[in-house]
PDB file of C-alpha atoms and ligand atoms in Angstrom:
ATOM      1  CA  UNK A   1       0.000   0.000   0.000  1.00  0.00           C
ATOM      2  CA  UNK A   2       1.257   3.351  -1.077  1.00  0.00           C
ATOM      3  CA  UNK A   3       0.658   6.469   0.589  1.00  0.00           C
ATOM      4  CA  UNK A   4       1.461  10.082  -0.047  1.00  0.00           C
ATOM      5  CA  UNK A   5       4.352  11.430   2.477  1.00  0.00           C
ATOM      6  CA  UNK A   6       3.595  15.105   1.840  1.00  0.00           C
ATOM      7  CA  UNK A   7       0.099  15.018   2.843  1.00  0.00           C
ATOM      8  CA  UNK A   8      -0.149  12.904   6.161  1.00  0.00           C
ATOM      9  CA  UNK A   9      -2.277  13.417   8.300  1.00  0.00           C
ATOM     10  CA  UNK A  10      -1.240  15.452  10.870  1.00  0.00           C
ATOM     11  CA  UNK A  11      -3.847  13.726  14.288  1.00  0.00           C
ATOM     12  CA  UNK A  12      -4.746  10.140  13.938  1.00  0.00           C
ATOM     13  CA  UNK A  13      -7.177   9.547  16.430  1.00  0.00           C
ATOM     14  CA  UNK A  14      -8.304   5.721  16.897  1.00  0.00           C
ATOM     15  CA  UNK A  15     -11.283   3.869  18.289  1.00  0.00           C
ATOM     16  CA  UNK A  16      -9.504   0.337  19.258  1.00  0.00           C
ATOM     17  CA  UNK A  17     -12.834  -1.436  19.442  1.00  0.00           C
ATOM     18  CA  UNK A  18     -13.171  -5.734  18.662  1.00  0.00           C
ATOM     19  CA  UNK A  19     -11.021  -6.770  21.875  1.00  0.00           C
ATOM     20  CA  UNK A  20     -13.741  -8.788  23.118  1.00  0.00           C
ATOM     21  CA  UNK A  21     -14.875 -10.390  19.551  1.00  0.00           C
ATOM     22  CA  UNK A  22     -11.987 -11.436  18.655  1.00  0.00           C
ATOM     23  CA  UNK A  23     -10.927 -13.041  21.923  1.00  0.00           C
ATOM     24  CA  UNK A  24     -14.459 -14.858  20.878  1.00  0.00           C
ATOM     25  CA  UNK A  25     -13.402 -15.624  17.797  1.00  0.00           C
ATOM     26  CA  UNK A  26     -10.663 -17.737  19.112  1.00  0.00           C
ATOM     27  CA  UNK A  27     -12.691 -19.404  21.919  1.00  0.00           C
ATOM     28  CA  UNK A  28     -10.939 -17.060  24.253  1.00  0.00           C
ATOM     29  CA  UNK A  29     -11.919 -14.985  27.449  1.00  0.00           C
ATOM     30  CA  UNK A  30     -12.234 -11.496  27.255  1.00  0.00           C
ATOM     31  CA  UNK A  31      -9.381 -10.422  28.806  1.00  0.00           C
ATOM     32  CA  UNK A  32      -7.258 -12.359  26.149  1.00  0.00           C
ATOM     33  CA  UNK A  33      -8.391 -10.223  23.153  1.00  0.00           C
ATOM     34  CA  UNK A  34      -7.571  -7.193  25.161  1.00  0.00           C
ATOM     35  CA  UNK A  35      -3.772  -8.354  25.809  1.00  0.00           C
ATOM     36  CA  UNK A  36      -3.795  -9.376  22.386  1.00  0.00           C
ATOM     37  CA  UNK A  37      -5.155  -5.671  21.758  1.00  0.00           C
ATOM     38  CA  UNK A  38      -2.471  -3.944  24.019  1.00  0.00           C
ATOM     39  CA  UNK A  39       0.394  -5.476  21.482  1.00  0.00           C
ATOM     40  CA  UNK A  40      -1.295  -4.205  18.538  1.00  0.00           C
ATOM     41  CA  UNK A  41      -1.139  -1.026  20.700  1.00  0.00           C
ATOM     42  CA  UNK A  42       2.839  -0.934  20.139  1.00  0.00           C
ATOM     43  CA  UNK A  43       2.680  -1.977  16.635  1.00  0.00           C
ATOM     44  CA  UNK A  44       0.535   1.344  15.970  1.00  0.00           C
ATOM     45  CA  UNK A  45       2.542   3.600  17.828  1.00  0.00           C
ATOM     46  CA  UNK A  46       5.929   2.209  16.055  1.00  0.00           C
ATOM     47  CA  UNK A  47       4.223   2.752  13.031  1.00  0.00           C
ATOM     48  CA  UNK A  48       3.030   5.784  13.588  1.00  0.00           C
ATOM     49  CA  UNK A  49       6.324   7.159  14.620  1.00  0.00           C
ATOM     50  CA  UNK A  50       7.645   5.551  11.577  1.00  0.00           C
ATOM     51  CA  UNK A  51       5.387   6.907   8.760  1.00  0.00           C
ATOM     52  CA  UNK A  52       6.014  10.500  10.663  1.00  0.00           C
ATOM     53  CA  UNK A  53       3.109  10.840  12.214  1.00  0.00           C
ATOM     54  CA  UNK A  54       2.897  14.228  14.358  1.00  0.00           C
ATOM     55  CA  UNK A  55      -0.118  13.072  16.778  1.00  0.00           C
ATOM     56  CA  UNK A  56      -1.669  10.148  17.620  1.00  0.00           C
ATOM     57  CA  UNK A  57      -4.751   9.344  20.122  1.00  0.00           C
ATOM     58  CA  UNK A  58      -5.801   6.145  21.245  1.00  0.00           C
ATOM     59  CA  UNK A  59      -9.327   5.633  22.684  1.00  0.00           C
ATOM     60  CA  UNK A  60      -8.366   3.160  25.169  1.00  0.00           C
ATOM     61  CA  UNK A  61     -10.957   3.012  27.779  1.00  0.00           C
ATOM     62  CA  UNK A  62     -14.301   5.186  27.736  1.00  0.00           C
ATOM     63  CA  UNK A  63     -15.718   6.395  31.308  1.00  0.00           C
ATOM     64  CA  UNK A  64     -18.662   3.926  30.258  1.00  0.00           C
ATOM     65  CA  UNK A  65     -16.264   1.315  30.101  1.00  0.00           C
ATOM     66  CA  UNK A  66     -15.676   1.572  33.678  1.00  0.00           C
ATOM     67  CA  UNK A  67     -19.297   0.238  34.713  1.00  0.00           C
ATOM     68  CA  UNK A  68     -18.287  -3.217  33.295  1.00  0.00           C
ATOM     69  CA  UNK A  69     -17.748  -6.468  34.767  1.00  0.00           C
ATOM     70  CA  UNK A  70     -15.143  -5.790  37.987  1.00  0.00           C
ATOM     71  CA  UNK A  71     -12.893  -8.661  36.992  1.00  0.00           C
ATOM     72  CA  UNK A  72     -12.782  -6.732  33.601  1.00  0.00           C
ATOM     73  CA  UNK A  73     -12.442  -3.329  34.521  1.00  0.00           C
ATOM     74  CA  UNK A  74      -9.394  -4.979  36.958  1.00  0.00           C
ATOM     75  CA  UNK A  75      -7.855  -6.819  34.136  1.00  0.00           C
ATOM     76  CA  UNK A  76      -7.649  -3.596  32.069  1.00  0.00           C
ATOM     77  CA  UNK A  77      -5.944  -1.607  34.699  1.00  0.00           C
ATOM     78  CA  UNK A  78      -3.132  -4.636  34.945  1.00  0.00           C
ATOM     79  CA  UNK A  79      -2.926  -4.246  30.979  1.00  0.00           C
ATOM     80  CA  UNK A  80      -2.188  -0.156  31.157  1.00  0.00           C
ATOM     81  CA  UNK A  81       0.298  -0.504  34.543  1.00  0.00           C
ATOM     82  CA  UNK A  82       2.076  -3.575  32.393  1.00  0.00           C
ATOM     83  CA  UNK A  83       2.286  -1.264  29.331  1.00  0.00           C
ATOM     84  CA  UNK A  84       3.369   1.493  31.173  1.00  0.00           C
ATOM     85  CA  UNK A  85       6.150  -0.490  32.710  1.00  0.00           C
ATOM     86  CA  UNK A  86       7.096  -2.448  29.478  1.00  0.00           C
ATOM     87  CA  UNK A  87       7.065   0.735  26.902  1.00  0.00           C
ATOM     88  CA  UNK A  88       8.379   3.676  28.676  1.00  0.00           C
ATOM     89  CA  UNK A  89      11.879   3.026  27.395  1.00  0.00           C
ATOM     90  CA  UNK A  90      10.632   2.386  24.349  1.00  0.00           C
ATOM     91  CA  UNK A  91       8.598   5.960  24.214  1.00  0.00           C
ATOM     92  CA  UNK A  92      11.797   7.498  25.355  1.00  0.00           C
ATOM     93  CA  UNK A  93      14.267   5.961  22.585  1.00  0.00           C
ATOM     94  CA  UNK A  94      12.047   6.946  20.017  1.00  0.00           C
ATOM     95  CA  UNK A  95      11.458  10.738  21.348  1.00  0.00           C
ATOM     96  CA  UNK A  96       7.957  10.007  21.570  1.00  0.00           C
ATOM     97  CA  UNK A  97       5.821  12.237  24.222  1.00  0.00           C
ATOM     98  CA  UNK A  98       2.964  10.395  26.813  1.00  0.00           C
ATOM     99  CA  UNK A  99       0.198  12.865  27.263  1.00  0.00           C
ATOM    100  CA  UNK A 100      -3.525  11.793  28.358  1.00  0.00           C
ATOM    101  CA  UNK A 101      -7.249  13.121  27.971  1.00  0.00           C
ATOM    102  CA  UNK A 102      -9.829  11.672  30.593  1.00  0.00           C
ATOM    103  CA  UNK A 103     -10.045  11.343  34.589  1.00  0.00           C
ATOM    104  CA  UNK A 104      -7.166   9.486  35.404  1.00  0.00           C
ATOM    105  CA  UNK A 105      -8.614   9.989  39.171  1.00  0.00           C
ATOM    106  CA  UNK A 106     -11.064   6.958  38.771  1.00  0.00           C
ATOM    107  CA  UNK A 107      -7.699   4.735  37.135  1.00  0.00           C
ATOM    108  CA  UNK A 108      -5.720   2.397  39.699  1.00  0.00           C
ATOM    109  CA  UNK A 109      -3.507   4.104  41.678  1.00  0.00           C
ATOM    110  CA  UNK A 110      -0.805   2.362  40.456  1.00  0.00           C
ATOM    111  CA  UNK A 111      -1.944   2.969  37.051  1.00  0.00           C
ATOM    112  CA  UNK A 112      -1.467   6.549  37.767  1.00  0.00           C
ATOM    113  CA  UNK A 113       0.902   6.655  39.493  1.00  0.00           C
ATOM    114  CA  UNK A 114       3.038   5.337  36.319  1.00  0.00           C
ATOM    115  CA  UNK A 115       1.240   7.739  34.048  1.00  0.00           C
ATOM    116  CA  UNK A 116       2.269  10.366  35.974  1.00  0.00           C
ATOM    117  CA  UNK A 117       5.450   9.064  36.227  1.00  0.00           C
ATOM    118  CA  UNK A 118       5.574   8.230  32.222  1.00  0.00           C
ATOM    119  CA  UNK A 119       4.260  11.818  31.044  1.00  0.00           C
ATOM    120  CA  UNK A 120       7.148  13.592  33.209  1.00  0.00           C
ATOM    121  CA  UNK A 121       9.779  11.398  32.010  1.00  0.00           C
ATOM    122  CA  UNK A 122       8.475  12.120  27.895  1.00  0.00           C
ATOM    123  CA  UNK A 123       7.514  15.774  28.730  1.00  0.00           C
ATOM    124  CA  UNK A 124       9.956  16.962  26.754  1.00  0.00           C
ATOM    125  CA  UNK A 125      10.243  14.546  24.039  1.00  0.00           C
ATOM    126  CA  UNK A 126       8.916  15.854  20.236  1.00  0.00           C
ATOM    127  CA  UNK A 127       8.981  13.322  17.676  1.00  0.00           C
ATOM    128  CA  UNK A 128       5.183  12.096  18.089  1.00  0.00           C
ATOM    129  CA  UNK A 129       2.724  13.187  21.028  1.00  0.00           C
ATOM    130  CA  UNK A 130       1.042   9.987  21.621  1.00  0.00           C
ATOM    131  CA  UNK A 131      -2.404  10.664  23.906  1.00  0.00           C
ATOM    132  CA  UNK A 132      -4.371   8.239  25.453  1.00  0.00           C
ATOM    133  CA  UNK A 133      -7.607   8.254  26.184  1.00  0.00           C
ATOM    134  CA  UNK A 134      -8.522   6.704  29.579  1.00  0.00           C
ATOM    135  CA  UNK A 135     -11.916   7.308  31.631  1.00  0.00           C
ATOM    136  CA  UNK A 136     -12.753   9.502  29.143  1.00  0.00           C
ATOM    137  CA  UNK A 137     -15.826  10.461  28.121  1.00  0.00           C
ATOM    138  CA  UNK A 138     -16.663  13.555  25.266  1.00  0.00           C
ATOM    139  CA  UNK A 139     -19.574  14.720  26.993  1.00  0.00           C
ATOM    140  CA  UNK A 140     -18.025  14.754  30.432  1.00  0.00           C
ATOM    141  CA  UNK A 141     -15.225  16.983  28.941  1.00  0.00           C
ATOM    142  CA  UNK A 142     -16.831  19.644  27.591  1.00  0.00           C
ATOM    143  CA  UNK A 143     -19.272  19.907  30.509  1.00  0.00           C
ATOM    144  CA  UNK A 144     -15.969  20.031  32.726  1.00  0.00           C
ATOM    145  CA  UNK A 145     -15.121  22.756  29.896  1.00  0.00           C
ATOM    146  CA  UNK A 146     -17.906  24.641  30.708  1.00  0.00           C
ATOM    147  CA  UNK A 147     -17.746  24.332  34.303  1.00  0.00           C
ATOM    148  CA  UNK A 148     -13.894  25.751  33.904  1.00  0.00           C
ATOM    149  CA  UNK A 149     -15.562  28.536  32.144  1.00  0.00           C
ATOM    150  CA  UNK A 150     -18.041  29.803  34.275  1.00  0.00           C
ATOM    151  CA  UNK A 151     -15.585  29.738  37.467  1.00  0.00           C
ATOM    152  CA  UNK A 152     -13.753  32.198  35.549  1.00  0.00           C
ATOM    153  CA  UNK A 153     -16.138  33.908  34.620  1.00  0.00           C
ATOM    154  CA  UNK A 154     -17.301  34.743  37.890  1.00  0.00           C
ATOM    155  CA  UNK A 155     -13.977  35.210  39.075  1.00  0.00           C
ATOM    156  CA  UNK A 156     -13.992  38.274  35.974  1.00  0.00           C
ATOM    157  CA  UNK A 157     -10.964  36.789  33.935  1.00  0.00           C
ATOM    158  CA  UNK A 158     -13.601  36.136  31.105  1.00  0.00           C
ATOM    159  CA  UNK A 159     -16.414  37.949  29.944  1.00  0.00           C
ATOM    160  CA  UNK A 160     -19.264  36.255  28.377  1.00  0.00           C
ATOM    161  CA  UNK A 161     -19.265  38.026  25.274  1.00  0.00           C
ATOM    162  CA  UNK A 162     -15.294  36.683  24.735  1.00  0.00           C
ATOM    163  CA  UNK A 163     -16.595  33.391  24.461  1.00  0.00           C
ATOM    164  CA  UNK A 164     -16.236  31.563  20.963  1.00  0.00           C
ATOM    165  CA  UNK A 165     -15.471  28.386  19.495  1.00  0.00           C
ATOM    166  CA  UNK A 166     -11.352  28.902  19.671  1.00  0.00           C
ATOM    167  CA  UNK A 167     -11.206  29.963  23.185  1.00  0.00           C
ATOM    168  CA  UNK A 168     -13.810  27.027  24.128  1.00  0.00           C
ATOM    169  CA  UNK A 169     -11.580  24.424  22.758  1.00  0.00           C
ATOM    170  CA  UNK A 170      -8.663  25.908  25.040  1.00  0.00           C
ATOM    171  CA  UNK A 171     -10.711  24.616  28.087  1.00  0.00           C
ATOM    172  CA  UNK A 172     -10.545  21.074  26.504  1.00  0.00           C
ATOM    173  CA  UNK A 173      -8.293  18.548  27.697  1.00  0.00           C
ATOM    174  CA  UNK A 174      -6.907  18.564  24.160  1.00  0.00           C
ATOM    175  CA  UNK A 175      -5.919  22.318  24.514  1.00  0.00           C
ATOM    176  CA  UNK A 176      -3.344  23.314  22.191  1.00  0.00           C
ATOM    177  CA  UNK A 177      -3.868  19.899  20.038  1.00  0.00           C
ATOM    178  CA  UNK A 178      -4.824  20.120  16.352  1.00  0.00           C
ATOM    179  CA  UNK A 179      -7.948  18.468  15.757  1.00  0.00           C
ATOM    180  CA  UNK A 180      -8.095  15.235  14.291  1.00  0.00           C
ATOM    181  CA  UNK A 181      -7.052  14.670  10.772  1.00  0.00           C
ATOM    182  CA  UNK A 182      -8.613  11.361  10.756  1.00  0.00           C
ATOM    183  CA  UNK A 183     -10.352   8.981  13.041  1.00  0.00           C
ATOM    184  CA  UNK A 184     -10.086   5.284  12.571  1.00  0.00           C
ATOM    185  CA  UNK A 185     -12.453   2.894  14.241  1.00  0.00           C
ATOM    186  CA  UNK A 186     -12.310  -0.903  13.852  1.00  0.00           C
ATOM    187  CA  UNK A 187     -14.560  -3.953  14.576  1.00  0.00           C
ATOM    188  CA  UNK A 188     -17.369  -2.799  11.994  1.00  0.00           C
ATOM    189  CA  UNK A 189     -18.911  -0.423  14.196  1.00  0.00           C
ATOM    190  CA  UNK A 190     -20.366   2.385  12.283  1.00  0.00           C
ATOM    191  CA  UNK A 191     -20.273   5.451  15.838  1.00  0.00           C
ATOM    192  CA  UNK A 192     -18.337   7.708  17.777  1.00  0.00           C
ATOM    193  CA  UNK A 193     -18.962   6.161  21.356  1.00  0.00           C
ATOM    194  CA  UNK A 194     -18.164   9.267  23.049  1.00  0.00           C
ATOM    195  CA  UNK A 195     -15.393   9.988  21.786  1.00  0.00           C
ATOM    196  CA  UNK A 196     -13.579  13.798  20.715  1.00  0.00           C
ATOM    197  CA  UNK A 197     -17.125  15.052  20.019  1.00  0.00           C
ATOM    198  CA  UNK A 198     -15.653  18.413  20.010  1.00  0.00           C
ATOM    199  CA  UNK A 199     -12.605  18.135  18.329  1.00  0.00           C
ATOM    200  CA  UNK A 200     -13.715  15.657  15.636  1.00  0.00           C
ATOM    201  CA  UNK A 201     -16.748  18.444  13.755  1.00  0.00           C
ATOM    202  CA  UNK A 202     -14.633  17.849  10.305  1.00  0.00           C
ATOM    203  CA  UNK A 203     -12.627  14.890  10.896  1.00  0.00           C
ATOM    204  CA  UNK A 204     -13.065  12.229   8.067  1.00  0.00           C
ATOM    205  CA  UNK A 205     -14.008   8.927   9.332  1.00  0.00           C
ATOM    206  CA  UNK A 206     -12.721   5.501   8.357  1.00  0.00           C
ATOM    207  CA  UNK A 207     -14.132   2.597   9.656  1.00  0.00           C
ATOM    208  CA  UNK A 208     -12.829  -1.473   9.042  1.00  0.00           C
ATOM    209  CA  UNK A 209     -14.247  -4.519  10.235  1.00  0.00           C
ATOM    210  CA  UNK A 210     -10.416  -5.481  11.237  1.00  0.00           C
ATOM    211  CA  UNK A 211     -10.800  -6.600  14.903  1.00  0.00           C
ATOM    212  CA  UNK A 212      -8.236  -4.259  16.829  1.00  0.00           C
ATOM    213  CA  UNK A 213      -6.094  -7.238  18.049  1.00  0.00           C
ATOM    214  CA  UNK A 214      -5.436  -8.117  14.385  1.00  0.00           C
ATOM    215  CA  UNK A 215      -4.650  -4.285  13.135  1.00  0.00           C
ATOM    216  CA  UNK A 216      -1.416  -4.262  11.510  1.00  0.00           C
ATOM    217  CA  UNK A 217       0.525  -1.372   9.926  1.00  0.00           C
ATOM    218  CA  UNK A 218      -1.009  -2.089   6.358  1.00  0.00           C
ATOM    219  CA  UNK A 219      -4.225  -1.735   7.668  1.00  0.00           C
ATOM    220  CA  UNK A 220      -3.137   1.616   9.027  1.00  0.00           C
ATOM    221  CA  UNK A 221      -1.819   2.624   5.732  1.00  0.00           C
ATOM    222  CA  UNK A 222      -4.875   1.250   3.815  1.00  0.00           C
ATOM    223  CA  UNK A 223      -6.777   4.102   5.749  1.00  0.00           C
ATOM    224  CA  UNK A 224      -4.102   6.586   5.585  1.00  0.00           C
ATOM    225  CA  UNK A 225      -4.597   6.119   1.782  1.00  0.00           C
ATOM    226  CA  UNK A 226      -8.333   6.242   2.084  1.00  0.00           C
ATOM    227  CA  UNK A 227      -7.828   9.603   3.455  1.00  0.00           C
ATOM    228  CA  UNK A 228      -5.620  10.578   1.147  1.00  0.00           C
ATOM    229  CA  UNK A 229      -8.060  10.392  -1.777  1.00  0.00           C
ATOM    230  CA  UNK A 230     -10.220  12.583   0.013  1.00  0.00           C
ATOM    231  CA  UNK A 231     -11.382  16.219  -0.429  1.00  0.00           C
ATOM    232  CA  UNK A 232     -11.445  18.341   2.778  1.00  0.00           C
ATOM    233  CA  UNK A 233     -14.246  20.880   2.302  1.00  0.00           C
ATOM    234  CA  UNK A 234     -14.580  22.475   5.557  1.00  0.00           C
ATOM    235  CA  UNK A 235     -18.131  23.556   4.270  1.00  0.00           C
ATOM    236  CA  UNK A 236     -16.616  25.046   1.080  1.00  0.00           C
ATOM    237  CA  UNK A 237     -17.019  24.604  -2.581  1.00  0.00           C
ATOM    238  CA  UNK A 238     -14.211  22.813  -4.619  1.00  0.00           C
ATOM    239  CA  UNK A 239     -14.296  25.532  -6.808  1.00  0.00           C
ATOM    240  CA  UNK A 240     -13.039  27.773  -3.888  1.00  0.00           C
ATOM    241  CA  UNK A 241     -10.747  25.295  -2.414  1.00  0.00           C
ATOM    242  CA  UNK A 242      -8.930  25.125  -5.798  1.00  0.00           C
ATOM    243  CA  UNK A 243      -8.645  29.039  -5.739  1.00  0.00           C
ATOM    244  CA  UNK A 244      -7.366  28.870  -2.585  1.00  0.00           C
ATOM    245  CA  UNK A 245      -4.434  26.626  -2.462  1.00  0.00           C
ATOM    246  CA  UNK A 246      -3.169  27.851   0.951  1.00  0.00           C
ATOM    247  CA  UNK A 247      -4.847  25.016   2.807  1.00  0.00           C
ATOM    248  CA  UNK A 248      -8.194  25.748   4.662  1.00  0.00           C
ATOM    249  CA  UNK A 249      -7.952  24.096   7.816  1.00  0.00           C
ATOM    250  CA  UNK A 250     -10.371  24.457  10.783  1.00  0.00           C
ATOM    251  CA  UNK A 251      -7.910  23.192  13.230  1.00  0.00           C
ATOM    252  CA  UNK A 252      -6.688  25.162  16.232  1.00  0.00           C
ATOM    253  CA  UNK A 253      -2.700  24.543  15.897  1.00  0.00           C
TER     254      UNK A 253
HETATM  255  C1  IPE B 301     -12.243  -2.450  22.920  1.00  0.00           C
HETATM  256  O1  IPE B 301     -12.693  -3.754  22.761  1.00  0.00           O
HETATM  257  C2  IPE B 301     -11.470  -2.256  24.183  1.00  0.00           C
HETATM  258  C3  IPE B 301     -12.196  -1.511  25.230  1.00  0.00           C
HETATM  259  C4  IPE B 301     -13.366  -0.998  25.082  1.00  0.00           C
HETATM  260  C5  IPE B 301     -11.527  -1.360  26.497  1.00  0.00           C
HETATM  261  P1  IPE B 301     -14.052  -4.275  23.388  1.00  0.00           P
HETATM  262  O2  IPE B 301     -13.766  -4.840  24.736  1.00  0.00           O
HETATM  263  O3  IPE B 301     -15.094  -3.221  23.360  1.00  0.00           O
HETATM  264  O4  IPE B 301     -14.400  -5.422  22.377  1.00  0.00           O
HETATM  265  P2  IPE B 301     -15.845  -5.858  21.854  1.00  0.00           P
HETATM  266  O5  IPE B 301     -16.510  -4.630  21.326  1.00  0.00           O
HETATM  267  O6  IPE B 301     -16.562  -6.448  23.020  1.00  0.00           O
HETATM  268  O7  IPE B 301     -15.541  -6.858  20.776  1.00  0.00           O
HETATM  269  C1  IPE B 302     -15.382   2.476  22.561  1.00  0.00           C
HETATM  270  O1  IPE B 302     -15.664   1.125  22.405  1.00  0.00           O
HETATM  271  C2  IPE B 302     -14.369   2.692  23.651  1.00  0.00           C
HETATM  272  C3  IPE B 302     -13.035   2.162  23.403  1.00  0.00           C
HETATM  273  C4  IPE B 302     -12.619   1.561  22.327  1.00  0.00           C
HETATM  274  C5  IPE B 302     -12.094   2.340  24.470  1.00  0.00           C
HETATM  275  P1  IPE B 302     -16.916   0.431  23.118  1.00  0.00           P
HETATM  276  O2  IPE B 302     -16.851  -1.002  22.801  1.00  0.00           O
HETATM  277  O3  IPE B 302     -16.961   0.811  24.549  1.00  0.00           O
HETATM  278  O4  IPE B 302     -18.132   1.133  22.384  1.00  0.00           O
HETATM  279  P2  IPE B 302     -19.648   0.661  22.209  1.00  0.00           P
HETATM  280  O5  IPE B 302     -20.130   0.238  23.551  1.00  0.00           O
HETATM  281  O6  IPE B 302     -19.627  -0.470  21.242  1.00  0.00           O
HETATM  282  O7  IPE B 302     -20.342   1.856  21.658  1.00  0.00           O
HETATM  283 MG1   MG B 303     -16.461  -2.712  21.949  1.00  0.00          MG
END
């Protein structure tokens, strides 16, 4: 598969659903598919790195995620603190940053503990900013947005009639992140699940029925390509977009 290096995307952003399927699949438990899931975690991020990728956000666990089976939820945490533990050296020799969106309150305190520890140690690494998304949940962030927002407000260092759509998304988690170029979900689900609901108003979706445990690099380049043959209107006309070569781009950065 052939892709285009001068017009990557800049944000991947990536559902990693089918843990549970594909674990299934092969007459499995659960919690197989997802350690089966948290290698084809590296292979992405390697990848990524590789190809030149600037940012890249994994959905990893959704705050709805939390309400499921104990023994689950408990199985995931082990996962992340393993990863942690296993990849940090890795992160560092390839100058790639940790940074993550969500409430990493309601994680293990182990498993924060070695976030914490992981996003220090990266902080000022620049190759790739690799974000993942734990207890997160869209809606709760931009309520937690807005809630920001009105404290200062009423503590007069914003005014009401300041407020608009590129100061809001400075409240985000995501502050000071572009938006996502492109979002890539797998397991044949066609929905967002809470995810960047903010962030992703003109990000082009890709979806595969590829179970996440068995996403490999050419499946990452097979929607990279997809992408690629796409036209980003932003609500234009092509006509304009041709006239306008200097890239319309509704992102933030
Ligand atoms: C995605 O796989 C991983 C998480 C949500 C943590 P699932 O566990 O949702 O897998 P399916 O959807 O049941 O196959
Ligand atoms: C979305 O997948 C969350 C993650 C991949 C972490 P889910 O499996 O939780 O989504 P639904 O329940 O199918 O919408
Ligand atoms: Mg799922």
């Amino acid at each position: 598969m052939k892709i285009n290096m001068n017009s990557l995307p800049q944000h991947i952003a990536i559902i990693m659903d089918g843990n549970g399927r594909w674990a299934k699949q092969h007459t499995m438990g659960r919690i197989r598919g997802h350690k089966k899931g948290a290698q084809a975690v590296r292979t992405v991020v390697r990848s990524c790195r590789e190809i030149g990728i600037k940012h890249l956000t994994l959905f990893a666990l959704s705050t709805e995620n939390l309400g499921r089976p104990q023994e689950e939820v408990s199985a995931l945490m082990s996962l992340l603190e393993e990863y942690l533990s296993k990849e940090l050296k890795e992160l560092q020799k390839q100058g790639i940053r940790l940074t993550t969106i969500g409430e990493i309150e309601h994680l293990s305190a182990t498993a924060k503990e070695k976030l914490l520890q992981a996003k220090d140690s990266t902080a000022n690494n620049d190759r790739m900013i690799l974000t993942l998304a734990l207890s997160y949940g869209g809606r709760d962030e931009i309520i937690f947005a807005v809630k920001k927002i009105m404290q200062d407000i009423k503590g007069n260092k914003l005014k009401i009639k300041d407020i608009n759509k590129d100061m809001f998304g400075g409240y985000l988690q995501t502050a000071g992140m572009p938006d996502p170029d492109l979002l890539i979900r797998t397991s044949g689900e066609y929905r967002i699940s809470n995810f960047l609901l903010w962030q992703m108003a003109y990000t082009e979706l890709y979806f595969t029925d590829v179970l996440w445990p068995d996403f490999k690099k050419e499946d990452l380049m097979q929607a990279i390509a997809s992408y690629q043959k796409r036209e980003r209107r932003f609500g234009l006309t092509s006509e304009q977009l041709d006239n306008n070569n200097n890239s319309i781009s509704l992102n933030q950065d």
